Amino acid sequence: MPKLSAEGQAEAEARLQAILSRYGSRFSDAQKADLRRLCFLAQPPLDHLRAYALKNWDGPALYLKPLVEREKKPARSDKTGASKKPVSTR
Amino acid sequence: MVDEKIFFLPVSELAKRIESKQLSPVELTKGYLERSAKLGSRFNAYARLTPALAMTQAEAAEKEIHRGHYRGPLHGMPYAAKDLLAVKGIPATWGAKPFADQVFDYDATVIDHLNRAGAVLLGKASMIELAGGMGYRYASASLQGAAKNPWNTACWTCGSSSGSGAIVAAGLAAFAIGTETWGSIICPSAFCGVSGLRPTAGRVSRYGAMALSYSMDKIGPMARSAEDCARIFAVLAGHDFQDRSTLPIDKAAFTFSPSLELKNRSLRIGWLTNAWTKLDASVAKPIEDAKKVLHKYFAGVKNAALPEGPFEDAGGVIISVEGASSFGELIRSGKVSELADPLGQVAGYVSEQISGADYVTALRVREIAQQKMTELFDDFDVLVAASQPIAATRLEMNLETDLAFADPLGGIGNLCGLPALSVPCGFTDKNLPVGLQFVGRAGDDYAVIQAARIFQQHTAWHNKHPKIV
């Protein structure tokens, strides 16, 4: 199991409880244990993403297409955050 | 009676013989069908064969060619399609029990393109259930059972285009169509010792294909050489008004001319130093030898490094959330319990709990990844690394615990929709294939094909095939 902060553990537990409250009767004890493990494993990637210092104007890749058809954007002069230097890496 | 050597010839050679009428598409199709019927089950390679359709298409191709109407290099060419592609009137199981009886009344766009090119559908290739969209722990996560590697049937083909890899490696078809959301063309190509192209996202229409991840699914060819992949990709690629995620006409279409391409630009090759944390010792040697080949035949080979950031995490979150949506009905109805794999039965419930805010954060990180990769490609045309840090694994292996390693190149490559081509580059001491991966900037599929073709002009690994008796 990954080592999580207290907040991370609480979030993972809440995730598990949300699943069990909605679908609990479907699972065997072994599956519930597996779900708990998976809920905890899901936490580190979310923590990594949240720790990545995005600026407000770093928008989502909403077009869901590669950059092939878009012109390369020049770097903004006031943009010094993690778009250039990540805080969290793995 | 077709000689066994024929079954392992590349499309480019088969096409020459078909065009010159030395080889009959009908005889070739019969030969592949008989071979597939005899050997397919040994590898769990097929979801089903389609002999009636294949013979109809082969006879039509033969008549046309005899009348002097040759459509091109796929005319009369037998192939297999991953079982997540719709073919009118033929079951598309998506490798999963809940969809075992599913039949569509239309053809996927890639099937339509292949029909127009005169290709011959031999059957539907087996696959990991739902292309791994709900997660899987074992190679047996398939309605057809674990796909067995033709190089060693105690080993897996990798997934999710498992059957496609086995079919090409075992000479059961001239080529196969696979799909990749993250690793599903590159890994089976490496494990099975075949050449596989993951095109730039948006160049090949996904209309009529099972959706796992709306923003990361790609369709591409698996064949005997990079040149074959290019020829097949030229047929598959193109804008499709039925798939709004396809690129515009001028960016989606692909044309291929071997003679023109090789006289083209001088490629700047970046040898990735951080694609894998560590290579297995049995893989490291062939990869080191491949590096020497690159140094010999490419003018500029320099070390390169992937940008650092939570890009694998972003890719994982996007696939999980989009998968939870695309298979939402399966999760909510409880029918995920019918999946074969114990992980697949429960993982979707966890994916469903990831918040919208986290999903959008992942999309924002994707934008940063795209920009950083575009910057990296200012210095390089093609990045190169081992396709996988290991060779084919044992069938019974727990993939969740024993095959868990960081994959930053697969992560960022798929997150950014970059083209990649895996080619064989040697064997381990246990005679299992090792793959070399070429990755290009978005839209520059040509560069990865050119680099892989040059590599294959100076090596013969792609001509090797397993002994099957």
Short mmCIF file of N, CA and C in Angstrom, two decimals, chain B residues 237-293:
data_model
loop_
_atom_site.label_atom_id
_atom_site.label_comp_id
_atom_site.label_asym_id
_atom_site.label_seq_id
_atom_site.Cartn_x
_atom_site.Cartn_y
_atom_site.Cartn_z
N ALA B 237 -5.47 5.79 -43.08
CA ALA B 237 -5.49 7.19 -42.64
C ALA B 237 -6.47 8.04 -43.44
N GLY B 238 -6.94 9.09 -42.80
CA GLY B 238 -7.79 10.06 -43.50
C GLY B 238 -8.84 10.65 -42.60
N HIS B 239 -9.25 11.84 -42.91
CA HIS B 239 -10.32 12.50 -42.17
C HIS B 239 -11.63 11.73 -42.38
N ASP B 240 -12.45 11.73 -41.36
CA ASP B 240 -13.73 11.02 -41.46
C ASP B 240 -14.80 11.89 -40.81
N PHE B 241 -15.78 12.27 -41.59
CA PHE B 241 -16.83 13.14 -41.03
C PHE B 241 -17.63 12.42 -39.94
N GLN B 242 -17.51 11.09 -39.89
CA GLN B 242 -18.24 10.34 -38.86
C GLN B 242 -17.45 10.25 -37.54
N ASP B 243 -16.21 10.67 -37.57
CA ASP B 243 -15.39 10.71 -36.36
C ASP B 243 -14.82 12.12 -36.25
N ARG B 244 -15.46 12.95 -35.44
CA ARG B 244 -15.06 14.36 -35.37
C ARG B 244 -13.70 14.55 -34.71
N SER B 245 -13.15 13.49 -34.14
CA SER B 245 -11.81 13.63 -33.55
C SER B 245 -10.72 13.46 -34.60
N THR B 246 -11.09 13.10 -35.83
CA THR B 246 -10.04 12.97 -36.85
C THR B 246 -9.52 14.34 -37.24
N LEU B 247 -8.27 14.37 -37.65
CA LEU B 247 -7.63 15.61 -38.06
C LEU B 247 -8.21 16.07 -39.40
N PRO B 248 -8.00 17.34 -39.75
CA PRO B 248 -8.49 17.82 -41.06
C PRO B 248 -7.87 17.02 -42.20
N ILE B 249 -8.51 17.11 -43.36
CA ILE B 249 -8.11 16.29 -44.52
C ILE B 249 -6.61 16.37 -44.79
N ASP B 250 -6.05 17.59 -44.80
CA ASP B 250 -4.65 17.73 -45.19
C ASP B 250 -3.69 17.21 -44.12
N LYS B 251 -4.16 17.09 -42.88
CA LYS B 251 -3.29 16.60 -41.80
C LYS B 251 -3.48 15.10 -41.55
N ALA B 252 -4.62 14.57 -41.92
CA ALA B 252 -4.91 13.17 -41.62
C ALA B 252 -4.39 12.23 -42.70
N ALA B 253 -4.51 12.64 -43.95
CA ALA B 253 -4.15 11.74 -45.06
C ALA B 253 -2.66 11.41 -45.04
N PHE B 254 -2.32 10.23 -45.53
CA PHE B 254 -0.92 9.79 -45.58
C PHE B 254 -0.68 9.10 -46.90
N THR B 255 0.37 9.53 -47.59
CA THR B 255 0.75 8.83 -48.82
C THR B 255 2.17 8.31 -48.64
N PHE B 256 2.43 7.22 -49.28
CA PHE B 256 3.74 6.58 -49.07
C PHE B 256 4.38 6.20 -50.39
N SER B 257 5.62 6.61 -50.55
CA SER B 257 6.40 6.23 -51.71
C SER B 257 7.79 5.84 -51.23
N PRO B 258 8.13 4.56 -51.26
CA PRO B 258 9.41 4.11 -50.71
C PRO B 258 10.62 4.82 -51.31
N SER B 259 10.61 5.03 -52.63
CA SER B 259 11.78 5.60 -53.28
C SER B 259 11.97 7.07 -52.87
N LEU B 260 10.88 7.80 -52.83
CA LEU B 260 10.96 9.22 -52.45
C LEU B 260 11.41 9.36 -51.01
N GLU B 261 10.85 8.53 -50.16
CA GLU B 261 11.07 8.67 -48.74
C GLU B 261 12.53 8.50 -48.34
N LEU B 262 13.18 7.52 -48.94
CA LEU B 262 14.55 7.25 -48.52
C LEU B 262 15.54 8.31 -48.99
N LYS B 263 15.14 9.10 -49.98
CA LYS B 263 16.02 10.19 -50.42
C LYS B 263 15.70 11.47 -49.65
N ASN B 264 14.81 11.35 -48.72
CA ASN B 264 14.29 12.54 -48.06
C ASN B 264 15.30 13.14 -47.08
N ARG B 265 14.82 13.73 -46.05
CA ARG B 265 15.67 14.50 -45.13
C ARG B 265 16.60 13.63 -44.29
N SER B 266 17.58 14.26 -43.75
CA SER B 266 18.49 13.61 -42.81
C SER B 266 17.86 13.73 -41.43
N LEU B 267 17.63 12.60 -40.80
CA LEU B 267 16.90 12.62 -39.52
C LEU B 267 17.85 12.85 -38.35
N ARG B 268 17.40 13.69 -37.43
CA ARG B 268 18.14 13.89 -36.17
C ARG B 268 17.55 12.94 -35.14
N ILE B 269 18.37 12.00 -34.70
CA ILE B 269 17.90 10.94 -33.81
C ILE B 269 18.26 11.26 -32.36
N GLY B 270 17.29 11.14 -31.49
CA GLY B 270 17.54 11.31 -30.06
C GLY B 270 17.44 9.96 -29.35
N TRP B 271 18.55 9.55 -28.76
CA TRP B 271 18.56 8.27 -28.02
C TRP B 271 18.11 8.58 -26.59
N LEU B 272 16.95 8.07 -26.21
CA LEU B 272 16.38 8.45 -24.91
C LEU B 272 17.11 7.77 -23.76
N THR B 273 17.53 8.58 -22.84
CA THR B 273 18.29 8.06 -21.70
C THR B 273 17.40 7.79 -20.48
N ASN B 274 16.15 8.26 -20.55
CA ASN B 274 15.27 8.07 -19.38
C ASN B 274 13.92 7.45 -19.75
N ALA B 275 13.91 6.68 -20.85
CA ALA B 275 12.66 6.03 -21.24
C ALA B 275 12.30 4.92 -20.27
N TRP B 276 13.32 4.25 -19.76
CA TRP B 276 13.09 3.15 -18.82
C TRP B 276 14.06 3.31 -17.65
N THR B 277 13.61 2.97 -16.47
CA THR B 277 14.50 3.03 -15.31
C THR B 277 15.64 2.05 -15.49
N LYS B 278 15.30 0.85 -15.95
CA LYS B 278 16.32 -0.19 -16.11
C LYS B 278 15.85 -1.20 -17.16
N LEU B 279 16.78 -1.62 -18.00
CA LEU B 279 16.46 -2.68 -18.95
C LEU B 279 16.86 -4.03 -18.35
N ASP B 280 16.03 -5.03 -18.60
CA ASP B 280 16.42 -6.39 -18.24
C ASP B 280 17.71 -6.73 -18.99
N ALA B 281 18.59 -7.47 -18.33
CA ALA B 281 19.90 -7.77 -18.92
C ALA B 281 19.75 -8.45 -20.29
N SER B 282 18.74 -9.29 -20.44
CA SER B 282 18.57 -10.01 -21.70
C SER B 282 18.12 -9.08 -22.83
N VAL B 283 17.53 -7.96 -22.47
CA VAL B 283 17.07 -6.98 -23.46
C VAL B 283 18.18 -5.97 -23.75
N ALA B 284 18.98 -5.68 -22.76
CA ALA B 284 19.99 -4.61 -22.88
C ALA B 284 20.97 -4.86 -24.03
N LYS B 285 21.37 -6.13 -24.20
CA LYS B 285 22.37 -6.44 -25.24
C LYS B 285 21.85 -6.14 -26.65
N PRO B 286 20.69 -6.69 -27.04
CA PRO B 286 20.18 -6.35 -28.38
C PRO B 286 19.93 -4.85 -28.55
N ILE B 287 19.52 -4.19 -27.48
CA ILE B 287 19.26 -2.75 -27.59
C ILE B 287 20.59 -2.00 -27.81
N GLU B 288 21.61 -2.43 -27.12
CA GLU B 288 22.93 -1.79 -27.30
C GLU B 288 23.42 -2.02 -28.73
N ASP B 289 23.19 -3.22 -29.26
CA ASP B 289 23.58 -3.50 -30.65
C ASP B 289 22.78 -2.63 -31.62
N ALA B 290 21.51 -2.45 -31.33
CA ALA B 290 20.67 -1.61 -32.19
C ALA B 290 21.17 -0.16 -32.18
N LYS B 291 21.62 0.27 -31.03
CA LYS B 291 22.15 1.64 -30.91
C LYS B 291 23.37 1.82 -31.83
N LYS B 292 24.18 0.77 -31.90
CA LYS B 292 25.36 0.84 -32.78
C LYS B 292 24.94 0.97 -34.25
N VAL B 293 23.88 0.24 -34.60
CA VAL B 293 23.38 0.33 -35.98
C VAL B 293 22.92 1.76 -36.27
#
